[in-house]
Amino acid sequence: MSLCDDALLCNFPKCRTTLNGFAWVTACSHVFCDQHGSSEFSRSPAICPACSSALSGKLDIVRTELSPSEEYKAMVLAGLRPDIVLDISTRALTLWSYQVHQERMYQNYSLSRAEAQLKQMEKVLAQQNQCRELELGAMRGEIASLKKVMEDYKRKYSEVSERLMERNRQYQKLQALYDSLRLRNMVVGTEERDAMQQPVLHNFSNTAAPQATPQRSPQLLHSGEGRFFSCLEADRGNPFFQFSTPTKERVRTFNRKL
């Protein structure tokens, strides 16, 4: 803001709107918009909202038009001596100089506050970046360690896979050998059973043949007038057919071999 600017800002805290139309001017060189001036200076005693100065004089508060008409400009200072006109103009320019100075101070304060906030934010950002860098470094180290662990697992997996394949090959070989031995044992066992059954059957036929009592034709014996059937005395008391069973030792040997 400079002296060439044609607008003032309201000095009410948190307002700072551009003044136009009417404005309230105080003896302490503060200006307010029509809204806040009407609400603040309607109570008694009046107090300046900017500097808390008491405004008890009749002309300590003036509501003035910021864009007066040409007639007002022509007649407001008419008839006054030049020194009075210069005094009035000097005081008016002093108000503007004070407003410019206040605005500059406010801008400097806002700038310093913004710079302080910026520095604080930069500090916080630097701390956050440092923390992120530490976390990133820790994560990178963890990733590297996990990669090493993964490589170890891959190596162990390949070794286990190779051993498993070797064991599978050995198992297949043993399975084939077992199948061949089993088949050969089955063939040999069958041949042995066949070889042992033949002597048993031969002995069974040899022992059964002599003990069998041959059937003899009955002989007719004449005794007086009657006829009688008679057999040999050696065959008396023997059954018609008689077989000899193999001994217990021979049966046990046969069952064991089967």
Short mmCIF file of C-alpha atoms in Angstrom, two decimals:
data_model
loop_
_atom_site.label_atom_id
_atom_site.label_comp_id
_atom_site.label_asym_id
_atom_site.label_seq_id
_atom_site.Cartn_x
_atom_site.Cartn_y
_atom_site.Cartn_z
CA MET A 1 0.00 0.00 0.00
CA SER A 2 1.32 3.45 -0.94
CA LEU A 3 0.12 7.00 -0.85
CA CYS A 4 -1.01 6.65 -4.45
CA ASP A 5 -3.46 3.92 -3.56
CA ASP A 6 -7.03 5.09 -3.60
CA ALA A 7 -8.45 2.61 -1.08
CA LEU A 8 -8.05 1.93 2.61
CA LEU A 9 -8.55 -1.30 4.55
CA CYS A 10 -10.76 -1.74 7.57
CA ASN A 11 -8.73 -1.80 10.80
CA PHE A 12 -11.21 -4.06 12.58
CA PRO A 13 -9.54 -7.35 13.60
CA LYS A 14 -10.22 -10.19 11.17
CA CYS A 15 -12.06 -7.87 8.74
CA ARG A 16 -9.56 -6.04 6.51
CA THR A 17 -12.05 -5.40 3.77
CA THR A 18 -11.49 -2.66 1.21
CA LEU A 19 -13.32 0.52 2.23
CA ASN A 20 -15.79 2.05 -0.19
CA GLY A 21 -18.81 4.25 0.18
CA PHE A 22 -18.70 5.42 3.81
CA ALA A 23 -16.03 4.87 6.48
CA TRP A 24 -15.66 5.63 10.17
CA VAL A 25 -12.53 7.60 11.04
CA THR A 26 -11.26 8.03 14.61
CA ALA A 27 -9.02 10.59 16.24
CA CYS A 28 -6.43 7.85 16.80
CA SER A 29 -6.01 7.56 12.98
CA HIS A 30 -7.94 4.30 12.52
CA VAL A 31 -10.58 3.66 9.90
CA PHE A 32 -13.38 1.11 9.91
CA CYS A 33 -15.94 -0.10 7.46
CA ASP A 34 -19.50 1.13 7.78
CA GLN A 35 -20.72 -2.22 9.19
CA HIS A 36 -18.25 -2.53 12.08
CA GLY A 37 -18.15 1.24 12.74
CA SER A 38 -21.93 1.38 13.15
CA SER A 39 -21.99 -1.64 15.50
CA GLU A 40 -18.95 -0.62 17.61
CA PHE A 41 -19.50 3.12 17.96
CA SER A 42 -23.19 2.95 18.70
CA ARG A 43 -22.51 2.07 22.36
CA SER A 44 -21.32 4.49 25.00
CA PRO A 45 -18.57 5.10 25.88
CA ALA A 46 -17.07 4.40 22.48
CA ILE A 47 -13.78 2.50 22.38
CA CYS A 48 -11.54 2.04 19.36
CA PRO A 49 -11.57 -1.66 18.37
CA ALA A 50 -7.99 -1.39 17.05
CA CYS A 51 -6.10 0.30 19.91
CA SER A 52 -8.75 0.32 22.68
CA SER A 53 -8.51 4.13 23.01
CA ALA A 54 -11.43 5.97 24.58
CA LEU A 55 -13.27 8.18 22.09
CA SER A 56 -15.27 10.52 24.26
CA GLY A 57 -14.89 13.74 22.23
CA LYS A 58 -17.63 15.01 19.97
CA LEU A 59 -15.44 14.90 16.89
CA ASP A 60 -13.30 11.90 17.90
CA ILE A 61 -15.42 9.73 15.56
CA VAL A 62 -16.47 10.95 12.14
CA ARG A 63 -18.47 9.12 9.50
CA THR A 64 -17.16 10.38 6.19
CA GLU A 65 -17.92 9.75 2.55
CA LEU A 66 -14.96 8.34 0.68
CA SER A 67 -16.15 9.46 -2.74
CA PRO A 68 -17.63 12.92 -2.23
CA SER A 69 -19.34 14.82 -4.96
CA GLU A 70 -17.77 17.66 -6.89
CA GLU A 71 -19.97 20.22 -5.10
CA TYR A 72 -18.72 18.99 -1.72
CA LYS A 73 -15.12 19.19 -2.86
CA ALA A 74 -15.67 22.75 -4.08
CA MET A 75 -17.29 24.00 -0.91
CA VAL A 76 -15.72 22.00 1.96
CA LEU A 77 -12.58 24.15 2.21
CA ALA A 78 -13.95 27.25 0.62
CA GLY A 79 -13.26 30.51 2.51
CA LEU A 80 -10.56 28.99 4.72
CA ARG A 81 -7.16 30.57 5.00
CA PRO A 82 -4.33 28.80 3.19
CA ASP A 83 -2.63 27.84 6.45
CA ILE A 84 -5.84 26.18 7.65
CA VAL A 85 -6.22 24.40 4.34
CA LEU A 86 -2.60 23.24 4.58
CA ASP A 87 -3.11 22.13 8.19
CA ILE A 88 -6.21 20.15 7.26
CA SER A 89 -4.40 18.61 4.28
CA THR A 90 -1.36 17.79 6.45
CA ARG A 91 -3.51 16.01 9.01
CA ALA A 92 -5.33 14.10 6.27
CA LEU A 93 -1.98 13.05 4.75
CA THR A 94 -0.76 12.09 8.23
CA LEU A 95 -3.73 9.71 8.50
CA TRP A 96 -2.78 8.16 5.19
CA SER A 97 0.87 7.90 6.20
CA TYR A 98 -0.12 6.19 9.44
CA GLN A 99 -2.38 3.74 7.59
CA VAL A 100 0.42 2.99 5.14
CA HIS A 101 2.86 2.47 8.00
CA GLN A 102 0.39 0.24 9.86
CA GLU A 103 -0.28 -1.74 6.74
CA ARG A 104 3.43 -2.16 6.15
CA MET A 105 3.94 -3.28 9.71
CA TYR A 106 1.05 -5.72 9.39
CA GLN A 107 2.44 -7.08 6.16
CA ASN A 108 5.88 -7.45 7.74
CA TYR A 109 4.32 -9.20 10.71
CA SER A 110 2.37 -11.49 8.41
CA LEU A 111 5.52 -12.13 6.41
CA SER A 112 7.61 -12.91 9.51
CA ARG A 113 4.83 -15.16 10.83
CA ALA A 114 4.61 -16.92 7.51
CA GLU A 115 8.38 -17.31 7.42
CA ALA A 116 8.35 -18.72 10.97
CA GLN A 117 5.61 -21.14 9.99
CA LEU A 118 7.56 -22.00 6.87
CA LYS A 119 10.70 -22.67 8.90
CA GLN A 120 8.71 -24.74 11.34
CA MET A 121 7.17 -26.68 8.49
CA GLU A 122 10.57 -27.11 6.87
CA LYS A 123 11.94 -28.37 10.18
CA VAL A 124 9.06 -30.79 10.55
CA LEU A 125 9.49 -31.81 6.94
CA ALA A 126 13.20 -32.37 7.46
CA GLN A 127 12.47 -34.49 10.53
CA GLN A 128 9.86 -36.45 8.63
CA ASN A 129 12.26 -36.90 5.73
CA GLN A 130 14.95 -38.06 8.13
CA CYS A 131 12.55 -40.51 9.72
CA ARG A 132 11.47 -41.68 6.28
CA GLU A 133 15.10 -42.10 5.25
CA LEU A 134 15.77 -44.15 8.37
CA GLU A 135 12.69 -46.24 7.76
CA LEU A 136 13.63 -46.58 4.10
CA GLY A 137 17.16 -47.64 5.03
CA ALA A 138 15.78 -50.17 7.52
CA MET A 139 13.36 -51.48 4.91
CA ARG A 140 16.15 -51.73 2.35
CA GLY A 141 18.26 -53.67 4.84
CA GLU A 142 15.30 -55.91 5.60
CA ILE A 143 14.69 -56.43 1.90
CA ALA A 144 18.36 -57.33 1.41
CA SER A 145 18.23 -59.80 4.30
CA LEU A 146 15.00 -61.27 2.97
CA LYS A 147 16.61 -61.64 -0.45
CA LYS A 148 19.50 -63.52 1.14
CA VAL A 149 17.06 -65.74 3.01
CA MET A 150 15.14 -66.32 -0.20
CA GLU A 151 18.35 -67.25 -2.03
CA ASP A 152 19.20 -69.68 0.78
CA TYR A 153 15.75 -71.20 0.56
CA LYS A 154 16.06 -71.49 -3.21
CA ARG A 155 19.41 -73.21 -2.85
CA LYS A 156 18.07 -75.56 -0.19
CA TYR A 157 15.01 -76.22 -2.31
CA SER A 158 17.15 -77.10 -5.31
CA GLU A 159 19.30 -79.39 -3.15
CA VAL A 160 16.24 -81.07 -1.67
CA SER A 161 14.72 -81.42 -5.14
CA GLU A 162 17.89 -83.08 -6.43
CA ARG A 163 18.01 -85.43 -3.44
CA LEU A 164 14.35 -86.22 -3.90
CA MET A 165 14.86 -87.00 -7.57
CA GLU A 166 17.83 -89.22 -6.67
CA ARG A 167 15.75 -90.99 -4.03
CA ASN A 168 12.95 -91.45 -6.56
CA ARG A 169 15.38 -93.00 -9.01
CA GLN A 170 16.75 -95.29 -6.31
CA TYR A 171 13.22 -96.19 -5.26
CA GLN A 172 12.29 -97.03 -8.84
CA LYS A 173 15.36 -99.21 -9.15
CA LEU A 174 14.59 -100.97 -5.86
CA GLN A 175 10.96 -101.37 -6.87
CA ALA A 176 11.97 -102.94 -10.16
CA LEU A 177 14.45 -105.22 -8.35
CA TYR A 178 11.81 -106.13 -5.78
CA ASP A 179 9.29 -106.94 -8.51
CA SER A 180 11.80 -109.12 -10.35
CA LEU A 181 12.81 -110.96 -7.14
CA ARG A 182 9.19 -111.42 -6.18
CA LEU A 183 8.34 -112.83 -9.60
CA ARG A 184 11.35 -115.16 -9.48
CA ASN A 185 10.45 -116.34 -5.97
CA MET A 186 6.91 -116.98 -7.09
CA VAL A 187 8.19 -119.08 -10.02
CA VAL A 188 10.67 -120.97 -7.83
CA GLY A 189 8.02 -121.58 -5.16
CA THR A 190 5.60 -122.90 -7.73
CA GLU A 191 8.23 -125.26 -9.12
CA GLU A 192 9.15 -126.49 -5.62
CA ARG A 193 5.49 -127.11 -4.76
CA ASP A 194 5.03 -129.01 -7.97
CA ALA A 195 8.20 -131.02 -7.33
CA MET A 196 7.10 -131.89 -3.79
CA GLN A 197 3.56 -132.78 -4.72
CA GLN A 198 4.72 -135.42 -7.22
CA PRO A 199 6.61 -137.64 -4.64
CA VAL A 200 3.73 -137.32 -2.16
CA LEU A 201 1.23 -138.45 -4.74
CA HIS A 202 3.58 -141.27 -5.78
CA ASN A 203 3.98 -142.46 -2.16
CA PHE A 204 0.27 -142.11 -1.64
CA SER A 205 -0.40 -144.41 -4.60
CA ASN A 206 2.32 -146.90 -3.53
CA THR A 207 1.07 -147.20 0.06
CA ALA A 208 -2.58 -147.40 -0.89
CA ALA A 209 -2.14 -150.16 -3.47
CA PRO A 210 -0.79 -153.07 -1.29
CA GLN A 211 -3.29 -152.49 1.51
CA ALA A 212 -6.26 -152.68 -0.71
CA THR A 213 -7.94 -156.05 -0.31
CA PRO A 214 -8.67 -157.53 -3.67
CA GLN A 215 -12.21 -158.61 -4.21
CA ARG A 216 -12.44 -162.26 -4.39
CA SER A 217 -15.11 -164.16 -6.00
CA PRO A 218 -17.10 -166.14 -3.52
CA GLN A 219 -16.61 -169.87 -3.46
CA LEU A 220 -19.40 -172.29 -3.17
CA LEU A 221 -18.94 -174.83 -0.45
CA HIS A 222 -21.02 -177.91 -0.50
CA SER A 223 -21.94 -179.26 2.87
CA GLY A 224 -24.53 -181.89 2.65
CA GLU A 225 -27.44 -180.58 0.76
CA GLY A 226 -26.90 -176.81 1.40
CA ARG A 227 -24.75 -174.21 -0.37
CA PHE A 228 -22.58 -171.59 1.54
CA PHE A 229 -20.53 -168.57 0.43
CA SER A 230 -17.05 -168.39 1.89
CA CYS A 231 -14.01 -166.10 1.66
CA LEU A 232 -10.41 -166.65 2.37
CA GLU A 233 -9.51 -166.90 6.00
CA ALA A 234 -6.69 -164.41 5.57
CA ASP A 235 -9.20 -161.71 4.58
CA ARG A 236 -11.47 -162.32 7.55
CA GLY A 237 -11.92 -159.21 9.74
CA ASN A 238 -10.52 -156.75 7.16
CA PRO A 239 -12.68 -154.06 5.54
CA PHE A 240 -13.51 -154.21 1.93
CA PHE A 241 -11.19 -151.33 1.04
CA GLN A 242 -8.35 -150.19 3.28
CA PHE A 243 -5.99 -147.17 2.72
CA SER A 244 -2.89 -146.25 4.64
CA THR A 245 -2.52 -142.55 5.56
CA PRO A 246 0.88 -140.83 5.42
CA THR A 247 2.70 -140.33 8.66
CA LYS A 248 2.56 -137.09 10.68
CA GLU A 249 6.18 -136.21 9.92
CA ARG A 250 5.56 -136.45 6.20
CA VAL A 251 2.41 -134.25 6.45
CA ARG A 252 4.23 -131.58 8.51
CA THR A 253 7.07 -131.41 5.96
CA PHE A 254 4.63 -131.08 3.11
CA ASN A 255 2.67 -128.28 4.82
CA ARG A 256 5.87 -126.37 5.66
CA LYS A 257 7.04 -126.43 2.08
CA LEU A 258 3.68 -125.24 0.82
#
